[in-house]
Amino acid sequence: MANPTIFERLDKLDRRIYYWLIVIVITWPLVSPIGLPITVKPSTRALYDGLTAVQEGDVVLIDIFMSVSTWPECMGGLVVETNTLLDRGARLIYVGNSVDVSRSWERLNELVPRLGLLEYGTDVVFLGYYTGADAAASQMAVDMSSIFPADHFGTPIDDLPLMSDANSATDYAMVLFTAEGEVKWIQQWGEPYGVPVAGMGIAMKGSALAPYLASGDIFGLAVGVRGAAELEKLAGMPAAATTTMDAISSTHLLFVILIVLANLPIIYNKIKGGS
Amino acid sequence: MILKDGRIVAFILLFGSFVLYYLFTRMMEQGKAFKIRTLAPLEALPEAVGRCAEMGKPIFYMPGIGSSLSLSSGAYILAGITILGRLAGFAAKAGVKLRLFTVTIDAMPLIQDTIKTAYAVEGKVEEYSDDNIELIANQSSLVSRYLGAVQRESPAAACLIGYLAYESVVLSEAGNIVGAMQISGTVNLYQIPFLVASTDYTLIMEELFAAAAAVSGDAGAVGPIAAEDVIKFASLGIMILGMVLAPLGITFLVDLLGL
Amino acid sequence: MFAVIIADYFFAIASLGSVAEVLRQFAVVISNIALGLGVISLLRIHGRNVQRRLEGRWLYSIVTIITFVSVFLLGIINTNGDQYTWAFNHVYTTLQQTMYASTGFFIVSSAYRAFRARNIDAGLLLIAGCIVVFTNAPIGEVIWSGFPVIGDWLLGPGQLPGYRVLMMIAGFGTIVYAYRVITGNERGFFGGGE
Amino acid sequence: MAYPTELWGIMGLWVGAVLTVAIYSYMLYKENPLYRLAEHIYIGIAFAITAVVAVQNTNRIAVTPLLNGQIVFIIPIILGLGMYTVFVEDYRWISRYSIAVLVGCMLGVVTSGTLIPNIINQITSTIAAPSGATMMDWFNFLYVGIGTICALSYFLFTREHTGVLAPTARLGRLIVMVALGVMFGNTVLFRMSMLSGRIEYLLQVLGLIPM
């Protein structure tokens, strides 16, 4: 190799140095934010437009698939979705497929205090945890009460007025997924019953869901914390996701610099060997 | 018509597939040969073993995490073990030490059996040892165990083939540090980009199944894959035709598929 | 089971619908009860460690067992109790988030060590990856306004054919898999691995 | 959320912070007893919480209806318990029936759900003419169409990649690589947002930034 010193030295560099470097580049913008501008992607706008098109009294099912570990990625988006839907007068039903969903529900209530002011059972219901993936979703589509005989707090479903209007898929105006587990809603609710599906996915869903987005199986998608920040911008309520964006910028820059550095010797050798 | 609206094409697709699978399996059993095409990662197995033999170093194998009984990971772990059988054969022949790390308790008997059989075929059953196969309690401890073992034993090649999760990036990096040639394969979509960028050969998604079928050569495995190709050809034909028709404003095919 | 649910999907027959409904409910109950399987295997592994006084391990295994038993009992007695909620919020939540996030470190060290353009394929992957990275991070736009333009194309039509095919392949794979399980060709479930 | 004032709340925050540091000490320093302790607590508590939720749920969706007279629920309960025989060599066969029911149902649901969105809709939307009429729309239509065809031809397994298939399969593989590259970039976003969430938490506990 022509210039071995720097690359070889980088190669032998203790990995812990990289790790400390990350800690530093994340901490810095968190302590003193830069506030780089954020542009909104079309799929996020489509989601937001769908949310604002909801009519007063429409019932929306929100699947909090995320576990507490995914909060930094998806909670911001869930908050905007909830606020926007409440502004439109929609009635919301929450379910979740993660064992810690009750914790996510509590956190959502902390972040959207007006959820607690609504009349529970009429305007909003938290049904709680379900398991059984696709089988459960497909069963919910025909009879909600068989999967949830009672809500999370033990109130029988018959005592919740909202649930009598919302026992099967056709009663719902929309399903929103959070983080993951979206395919079962597309396959078991969207496709057979025509319920519009959309939501807030972890960043990888930006790739995995692109075909569904293109074929119209989902009408909108916010991708990861970036999507959450875009939603916050659209709704005019900057919060946690917007703050995170600077740290995203700095770490992403570091990441690309390292990849470029790693590949310089290869490119150099190719050019030298080729000529 | 008792068929639900909009499900006719789906019905034909599903049952048409089943019929084709059955026919192709039968055809194979009656002697018709279908060959799975060359898969570069599979072809690279002898090279990997050869490298180890030359350098006098062991080869590592990791058939993934999860349970062989689970719907999401089971099939892939088993596919990984089928490929392991072929690798173990090469290793036995060349006298290369094969080290395996797994968390899949329920697949342990199968893994041991697969390797032992491969050694027996080469007439070297006495070189087989259970000690080279390590069962580790969970994913994170597997990662730390593997990291340690790679440093100490510095394998000349490593295979990460099966159901992989976040460990893929960590383990392949560990392999790169000691300069091992690496072959990987998984169906976990999220991990494939990392494997492609950091290992030498990767079986992408269904290639893993095809590779396992190619290794086993079993009619029940190869037949459906051959039949699947017929369906893929049909899909290709429909798409090519559809693309020609679309600019002409003819929506006949789109309407047909909507039935 | 398979046949009933498939038939219910295709045919509009009322009685079939209710059988399929009961079956789906059964599946949900069974998968719920099966959640406990992992617990048994956990107790077996760590119990054995303790029994054998495995060097450097058994004390930790005791920690695992004590944590499990105490939190489990607290939860069974009262899920909304203060102690259980506390353990849930501050220990479980934290560890869950922390462990999940730790790959962030590894990705960065691998960026230098492992991600090389070994061939055209890997090169293309890395280039597309880096452009998307700069599309996701607001700083990309500051560096060059072209990043989000190319990136948005990549995130839309650019990746579409590749993903579409990966999805179709997964779909075809599911059908083959279903066939193999039904016909008893898949060893995993019914052969038990012997 | 404001910084807690009562003892348990403050203690909770600090326990959380110590555990976070304990886990990251593995990356930022080296494998050490503190990390191991945190790791083992995690394994224990994760299983405890899963078990508690499983018990609660089973109670809610099966045991309660059973006690209310829906006898039919005895079947899934027995089948569910049957799963546990996997651990007993001699009775392992019992678990196969439970697994068979579970797998049968799951396969039925998954297979029936996969046909239209995963396969048929994808073909349909590839060949549907673009809604807009700009040059870009038609370019994308061609790119996506040809790309899909080439990429699918790469996944033909019983033909060697020679003749007509040689260029299409090669191009197909490159197109799959572009898709994987995008996934790669998105994964980086995910990992980094998770990590920055943790560091934000630590900074909040230390009082360096507001809650």
PDB file of C-alpha atoms in Angstrom, chain C:
ATOM      1  CA  MET C   1     -56.920 -26.188  10.668  1.00  0.00           C
ATOM      2  CA  PHE C   2     -55.111 -24.828   7.691  1.00  0.00           C
ATOM      3  CA  ALA C   3     -57.857 -25.976   5.342  1.00  0.00           C
ATOM      4  CA  VAL C   4     -60.658 -24.408   7.372  1.00  0.00           C
ATOM      5  CA  ILE C   5     -58.997 -21.026   7.579  1.00  0.00           C
ATOM      6  CA  ILE C   6     -57.980 -21.041   3.924  1.00  0.00           C
ATOM      7  CA  ALA C   7     -61.478 -22.085   2.899  1.00  0.00           C
ATOM      8  CA  ASP C   8     -62.992 -19.342   5.022  1.00  0.00           C
ATOM      9  CA  TYR C   9     -60.778 -16.860   3.226  1.00  0.00           C
ATOM     10  CA  PHE C  10     -62.007 -17.877  -0.201  1.00  0.00           C
ATOM     11  CA  PHE C  11     -65.561 -19.038   0.257  1.00  0.00           C
ATOM     12  CA  ALA C  12     -68.544 -17.198   1.634  1.00  0.00           C
ATOM     13  CA  ILE C  13     -70.028 -19.955   3.777  1.00  0.00           C
ATOM     14  CA  ALA C  14     -71.423 -18.859   7.122  1.00  0.00           C
ATOM     15  CA  SER C  15     -70.887 -22.015   9.189  1.00  0.00           C
ATOM     16  CA  LEU C  16     -67.286 -22.252   7.990  1.00  0.00           C
ATOM     17  CA  GLY C  17     -66.781 -18.703   9.158  1.00  0.00           C
ATOM     18  CA  SER C  18     -67.709 -19.488  12.744  1.00  0.00           C
ATOM     19  CA  VAL C  19     -65.523 -22.607  12.871  1.00  0.00           C
ATOM     20  CA  ALA C  20     -62.614 -20.587  11.521  1.00  0.00           C
ATOM     21  CA  GLU C  21     -63.352 -17.957  14.163  1.00  0.00           C
ATOM     22  CA  VAL C  22     -63.168 -20.477  16.996  1.00  0.00           C
ATOM     23  CA  LEU C  23     -59.948 -21.907  15.605  1.00  0.00           C
ATOM     24  CA  ARG C  24     -58.309 -18.528  15.392  1.00  0.00           C
ATOM     25  CA  GLN C  25     -59.310 -17.890  18.971  1.00  0.00           C
ATOM     26  CA  PHE C  26     -57.741 -21.197  19.961  1.00  0.00           C
ATOM     27  CA  ALA C  27     -54.508 -20.243  18.250  1.00  0.00           C
ATOM     28  CA  VAL C  28     -54.421 -17.033  20.256  1.00  0.00           C
ATOM     29  CA  VAL C  29     -54.947 -18.855  23.550  1.00  0.00           C
ATOM     30  CA  ILE C  30     -52.322 -21.485  22.785  1.00  0.00           C
ATOM     31  CA  SER C  31     -49.717 -18.939  21.782  1.00  0.00           C
ATOM     32  CA  ASN C  32     -50.441 -17.111  25.033  1.00  0.00           C
ATOM     33  CA  ILE C  33     -49.890 -20.170  27.163  1.00  0.00           C
ATOM     34  CA  ALA C  34     -46.764 -21.026  25.171  1.00  0.00           C
ATOM     35  CA  LEU C  35     -45.154 -17.732  26.221  1.00  0.00           C
ATOM     36  CA  GLY C  36     -44.156 -19.547  29.397  1.00  0.00           C
ATOM     37  CA  LEU C  37     -41.948 -22.041  27.552  1.00  0.00           C
ATOM     38  CA  GLY C  38     -38.959 -19.747  27.623  1.00  0.00           C
ATOM     39  CA  VAL C  39     -39.292 -19.448  31.400  1.00  0.00           C
ATOM     40  CA  ILE C  40     -38.821 -23.170  31.880  1.00  0.00           C
ATOM     41  CA  SER C  41     -35.750 -23.298  29.699  1.00  0.00           C
ATOM     42  CA  LEU C  42     -34.332 -20.272  31.515  1.00  0.00           C
ATOM     43  CA  LEU C  43     -34.824 -21.854  34.913  1.00  0.00           C
ATOM     44  CA  ARG C  44     -33.299 -25.092  33.665  1.00  0.00           C
ATOM     45  CA  ILE C  45     -30.156 -23.490  32.291  1.00  0.00           C
ATOM     46  CA  HIS C  46     -29.510 -21.255  35.274  1.00  0.00           C
ATOM     47  CA  GLY C  47     -30.610 -23.858  37.781  1.00  0.00           C
ATOM     48  CA  ARG C  48     -28.003 -26.203  36.336  1.00  0.00           C
ATOM     49  CA  ASN C  49     -25.321 -23.516  36.522  1.00  0.00           C
ATOM     50  CA  VAL C  50     -26.031 -23.071  40.206  1.00  0.00           C
ATOM     51  CA  GLN C  51     -26.233 -26.766  40.910  1.00  0.00           C
ATOM     52  CA  ARG C  52     -22.847 -27.376  39.320  1.00  0.00           C
ATOM     53  CA  ARG C  53     -21.325 -24.288  40.908  1.00  0.00           C
ATOM     54  CA  LEU C  54     -20.100 -23.356  37.448  1.00  0.00           C
ATOM     55  CA  GLU C  55     -17.028 -21.228  37.898  1.00  0.00           C
ATOM     56  CA  GLY C  56     -17.670 -17.513  37.424  1.00  0.00           C
ATOM     57  CA  ARG C  57     -21.252 -18.152  36.393  1.00  0.00           C
ATOM     58  CA  TRP C  58     -23.289 -19.545  39.221  1.00  0.00           C
ATOM     59  CA  LEU C  59     -23.430 -16.404  41.329  1.00  0.00           C
ATOM     60  CA  TYR C  60     -24.776 -14.526  38.352  1.00  0.00           C
ATOM     61  CA  SER C  61     -27.251 -17.296  37.683  1.00  0.00           C
ATOM     62  CA  ILE C  62     -28.526 -16.847  41.232  1.00  0.00           C
ATOM     63  CA  VAL C  63     -29.054 -13.157  40.457  1.00  0.00           C
ATOM     64  CA  THR C  64     -31.099 -14.126  37.411  1.00  0.00           C
ATOM     65  CA  ILE C  65     -33.224 -16.596  39.328  1.00  0.00           C
ATOM     66  CA  ILE C  66     -33.841 -14.256  42.261  1.00  0.00           C
ATOM     67  CA  THR C  67     -34.768 -11.413  39.919  1.00  0.00           C
ATOM     68  CA  PHE C  68     -37.123 -13.664  38.031  1.00  0.00           C
ATOM     69  CA  VAL C  69     -38.848 -15.126  41.070  1.00  0.00           C
ATOM     70  CA  SER C  70     -39.257 -11.858  42.953  1.00  0.00           C
ATOM     71  CA  VAL C  71     -40.565  -9.819  40.031  1.00  0.00           C
ATOM     72  CA  PHE C  72     -42.827 -12.663  38.915  1.00  0.00           C
ATOM     73  CA  LEU C  73     -44.360 -12.993  42.388  1.00  0.00           C
ATOM     74  CA  LEU C  74     -44.825  -9.228  42.707  1.00  0.00           C
ATOM     75  CA  GLY C  75     -46.558  -9.170  39.342  1.00  0.00           C
ATOM     76  CA  ILE C  76     -48.801 -12.118  40.053  1.00  0.00           C
ATOM     77  CA  ILE C  77     -49.887 -10.676  43.389  1.00  0.00           C
ATOM     78  CA  ASN C  78     -50.694  -7.272  41.970  1.00  0.00           C
ATOM     79  CA  THR C  79     -49.802  -5.993  38.513  1.00  0.00           C
ATOM     80  CA  ASN C  80     -50.622  -2.454  39.494  1.00  0.00           C
ATOM     81  CA  GLY C  81     -48.685  -2.632  42.758  1.00  0.00           C
ATOM     82  CA  ASP C  82     -46.051   0.024  43.417  1.00  0.00           C
ATOM     83  CA  GLN C  83     -43.084  -2.356  43.568  1.00  0.00           C
ATOM     84  CA  TYR C  84     -43.910  -4.163  40.346  1.00  0.00           C
ATOM     85  CA  THR C  85     -44.534  -0.906  38.499  1.00  0.00           C
ATOM     86  CA  TRP C  86     -41.276   0.456  39.834  1.00  0.00           C
ATOM     87  CA  ALA C  87     -39.288  -2.566  38.699  1.00  0.00           C
ATOM     88  CA  PHE C  88     -41.043  -2.427  35.370  1.00  0.00           C
ATOM     89  CA  ASN C  89     -40.466   1.261  34.750  1.00  0.00           C
ATOM     90  CA  HIS C  90     -36.979   1.680  36.021  1.00  0.00           C
ATOM     91  CA  VAL C  91     -35.244  -1.649  35.623  1.00  0.00           C
ATOM     92  CA  TYR C  92     -36.962  -3.431  32.761  1.00  0.00           C
ATOM     93  CA  THR C  93     -37.675  -0.404  30.594  1.00  0.00           C
ATOM     94  CA  THR C  94     -34.164   0.913  31.000  1.00  0.00           C
ATOM     95  CA  LEU C  95     -32.421  -2.357  30.245  1.00  0.00           C
ATOM     96  CA  GLN C  96     -34.668  -2.992  27.291  1.00  0.00           C
ATOM     97  CA  GLN C  97     -33.934   0.384  25.751  1.00  0.00           C
ATOM     98  CA  THR C  98     -30.250   0.230  26.549  1.00  0.00           C
ATOM     99  CA  MET C  99     -29.619  -3.217  25.130  1.00  0.00           C
ATOM    100  CA  TYR C 100     -31.580  -2.420  22.024  1.00  0.00           C
ATOM    101  CA  ALA C 101     -29.601   0.741  21.412  1.00  0.00           C
ATOM    102  CA  SER C 102     -26.180  -0.815  21.924  1.00  0.00           C
ATOM    103  CA  THR C 103     -25.892  -1.899  18.280  1.00  0.00           C
ATOM    104  CA  GLY C 104     -25.534   1.802  17.486  1.00  0.00           C
ATOM    105  CA  PHE C 105     -21.975   1.483  18.748  1.00  0.00           C
ATOM    106  CA  PHE C 106     -21.175  -1.579  16.706  1.00  0.00           C
ATOM    107  CA  ILE C 107     -22.517  -0.067  13.517  1.00  0.00           C
ATOM    108  CA  VAL C 108     -20.067   2.784  13.777  1.00  0.00           C
ATOM    109  CA  SER C 109     -16.999   0.678  14.480  1.00  0.00           C
ATOM    110  CA  SER C 110     -18.017  -1.670  11.667  1.00  0.00           C
ATOM    111  CA  ALA C 111     -18.375   1.321   9.372  1.00  0.00           C
ATOM    112  CA  TYR C 112     -14.619   1.593   9.387  1.00  0.00           C
ATOM    113  CA  ARG C 113     -13.657  -2.031   9.834  1.00  0.00           C
ATOM    114  CA  ALA C 114     -16.145  -4.113   7.906  1.00  0.00           C
ATOM    115  CA  PHE C 115     -18.035  -2.120   5.306  1.00  0.00           C
ATOM    116  CA  ARG C 116     -15.772  -2.305   2.295  1.00  0.00           C
ATOM    117  CA  ALA C 117     -16.646  -2.095  -1.355  1.00  0.00           C
ATOM    118  CA  ARG C 118     -15.354  -5.617  -1.987  1.00  0.00           C
ATOM    119  CA  ASN C 119     -17.026  -5.745  -5.394  1.00  0.00           C
ATOM    120  CA  ILE C 120     -19.450  -3.716  -7.499  1.00  0.00           C
ATOM    121  CA  ASP C 121     -22.429  -5.128  -5.594  1.00  0.00           C
ATOM    122  CA  ALA C 122     -21.188  -4.101  -2.180  1.00  0.00           C
ATOM    123  CA  GLY C 123     -20.011  -0.780  -3.626  1.00  0.00           C
ATOM    124  CA  LEU C 124     -23.449   0.035  -4.981  1.00  0.00           C
ATOM    125  CA  LEU C 125     -24.995  -0.929  -1.661  1.00  0.00           C
ATOM    126  CA  LEU C 126     -22.648   1.352   0.260  1.00  0.00           C
ATOM    127  CA  ILE C 127     -23.160   4.307  -2.085  1.00  0.00           C
ATOM    128  CA  ALA C 128     -26.944   4.000  -1.958  1.00  0.00           C
ATOM    129  CA  GLY C 129     -26.705   3.567   1.806  1.00  0.00           C
ATOM    130  CA  CYS C 130     -24.612   6.696   2.302  1.00  0.00           C
ATOM    131  CA  ILE C 131     -26.927   8.804   0.142  1.00  0.00           C
ATOM    132  CA  VAL C 132     -29.913   7.662   2.196  1.00  0.00           C
ATOM    133  CA  VAL C 133     -28.006   8.358   5.393  1.00  0.00           C
ATOM    134  CA  PHE C 134     -27.537  11.933   4.192  1.00  0.00           C
ATOM    135  CA  THR C 135     -31.176  12.162   3.188  1.00  0.00           C
ATOM    136  CA  ASN C 136     -32.354  11.113   6.620  1.00  0.00           C
ATOM    137  CA  ALA C 137     -30.033  13.497   8.438  1.00  0.00           C
ATOM    138  CA  PRO C 138     -30.820  17.194   7.990  1.00  0.00           C
ATOM    139  CA  ILE C 139     -27.089  17.847   7.658  1.00  0.00           C
ATOM    140  CA  GLY C 140     -27.065  16.102   4.275  1.00  0.00           C
ATOM    141  CA  GLU C 141     -29.090  18.892   2.764  1.00  0.00           C
ATOM    142  CA  VAL C 142     -26.708  21.453   4.203  1.00  0.00           C
ATOM    143  CA  ILE C 143     -23.689  19.715   2.651  1.00  0.00           C
ATOM    144  CA  TRP C 144     -25.243  19.320  -0.786  1.00  0.00           C
ATOM    145  CA  SER C 145     -28.818  20.060  -1.761  1.00  0.00           C
ATOM    146  CA  GLY C 146     -28.702  17.149  -4.196  1.00  0.00           C
ATOM    147  CA  PHE C 147     -28.629  14.499  -1.468  1.00  0.00           C
ATOM    148  CA  PRO C 148     -32.317  14.661  -0.566  1.00  0.00           C
ATOM    149  CA  VAL C 149     -33.265  14.780  -4.242  1.00  0.00           C
ATOM    150  CA  ILE C 150     -31.423  11.579  -5.098  1.00  0.00           C
ATOM    151  CA  GLY C 151     -32.272  10.132  -1.708  1.00  0.00           C
ATOM    152  CA  ASP C 152     -35.996  10.683  -2.099  1.00  0.00           C
ATOM    153  CA  TRP C 153     -35.851   9.011  -5.481  1.00  0.00           C
ATOM    154  CA  LEU C 154     -33.982   6.093  -3.909  1.00  0.00           C
ATOM    155  CA  LEU C 155     -36.463   5.875  -1.045  1.00  0.00           C
ATOM    156  CA  GLY C 156     -39.313   5.862  -3.555  1.00  0.00           C
ATOM    157  CA  PRO C 157     -38.953   4.362  -7.025  1.00  0.00           C
ATOM    158  CA  GLY C 158     -35.248   3.552  -6.631  1.00  0.00           C
ATOM    159  CA  GLN C 159     -35.659   0.792  -4.115  1.00  0.00           C
ATOM    160  CA  LEU C 160     -39.088  -0.259  -5.293  1.00  0.00           C
ATOM    161  CA  PRO C 161     -38.244  -2.995  -7.818  1.00  0.00           C
ATOM    162  CA  GLY C 162     -35.716  -4.604  -5.477  1.00  0.00           C
ATOM    163  CA  TYR C 163     -38.081  -4.621  -2.542  1.00  0.00           C
ATOM    164  CA  ARG C 164     -41.056  -5.574  -4.592  1.00  0.00           C
ATOM    165  CA  VAL C 165     -39.222  -8.681  -5.707  1.00  0.00           C
ATOM    166  CA  LEU C 166     -37.966  -9.515  -2.226  1.00  0.00           C
ATOM    167  CA  MET C 167     -41.594  -9.306  -1.110  1.00  0.00           C
ATOM    168  CA  MET C 168     -42.877 -11.470  -3.924  1.00  0.00           C
ATOM    169  CA  ILE C 169     -40.146 -13.983  -3.183  1.00  0.00           C
ATOM    170  CA  ALA C 170     -41.214 -14.007   0.450  1.00  0.00           C
ATOM    171  CA  GLY C 171     -44.802 -14.581  -0.693  1.00  0.00           C
ATOM    172  CA  PHE C 172     -43.846 -17.473  -2.961  1.00  0.00           C
ATOM    173  CA  GLY C 173     -41.682 -18.831  -0.166  1.00  0.00           C
ATOM    174  CA  THR C 174     -44.627 -18.799   2.244  1.00  0.00           C
ATOM    175  CA  ILE C 175     -46.713 -20.860  -0.156  1.00  0.00           C
ATOM    176  CA  VAL C 176     -43.940 -23.423  -0.643  1.00  0.00           C
ATOM    177  CA  TYR C 177     -43.401 -23.518   3.082  1.00  0.00           C
ATOM    178  CA  ALA C 178     -47.097 -24.087   3.777  1.00  0.00           C
ATOM    179  CA  TYR C 179     -47.101 -26.898   1.244  1.00  0.00           C
ATOM    180  CA  ARG C 180     -44.046 -28.527   2.767  1.00  0.00           C
ATOM    181  CA  VAL C 181     -45.459 -28.373   6.275  1.00  0.00           C
ATOM    182  CA  ILE C 182     -48.838 -29.759   5.214  1.00  0.00           C
ATOM    183  CA  THR C 183     -47.268 -32.606   3.296  1.00  0.00           C
ATOM    184  CA  GLY C 184     -44.958 -33.353   6.208  1.00  0.00           C
ATOM    185  CA  ASN C 185     -41.778 -32.481   4.347  1.00  0.00           C
ATOM    186  CA  GLU C 186     -40.622 -29.900   6.857  1.00  0.00           C
ATOM    187  CA  ARG C 187     -38.672 -31.674   9.565  1.00  0.00           C
ATOM    188  CA  GLY C 188     -38.688 -28.884  12.097  1.00  0.00           C
ATOM    189  CA  PHE C 189     -42.148 -29.229  13.523  1.00  0.00           C
ATOM    190  CA  PHE C 190     -43.095 -32.826  13.375  1.00  0.00           C
ATOM    191  CA  GLY C 191     -39.789 -34.619  13.157  1.00  0.00           C
ATOM    192  CA  GLY C 192     -38.679 -32.790  16.269  1.00  0.00           C
ATOM    193  CA  GLY C 193     -35.141 -33.032  14.956  1.00  0.00           C
ATOM    194  CA  GLU C 194     -34.451 -36.653  15.755  1.00  0.00           C
TER     195      GLU C 194
END
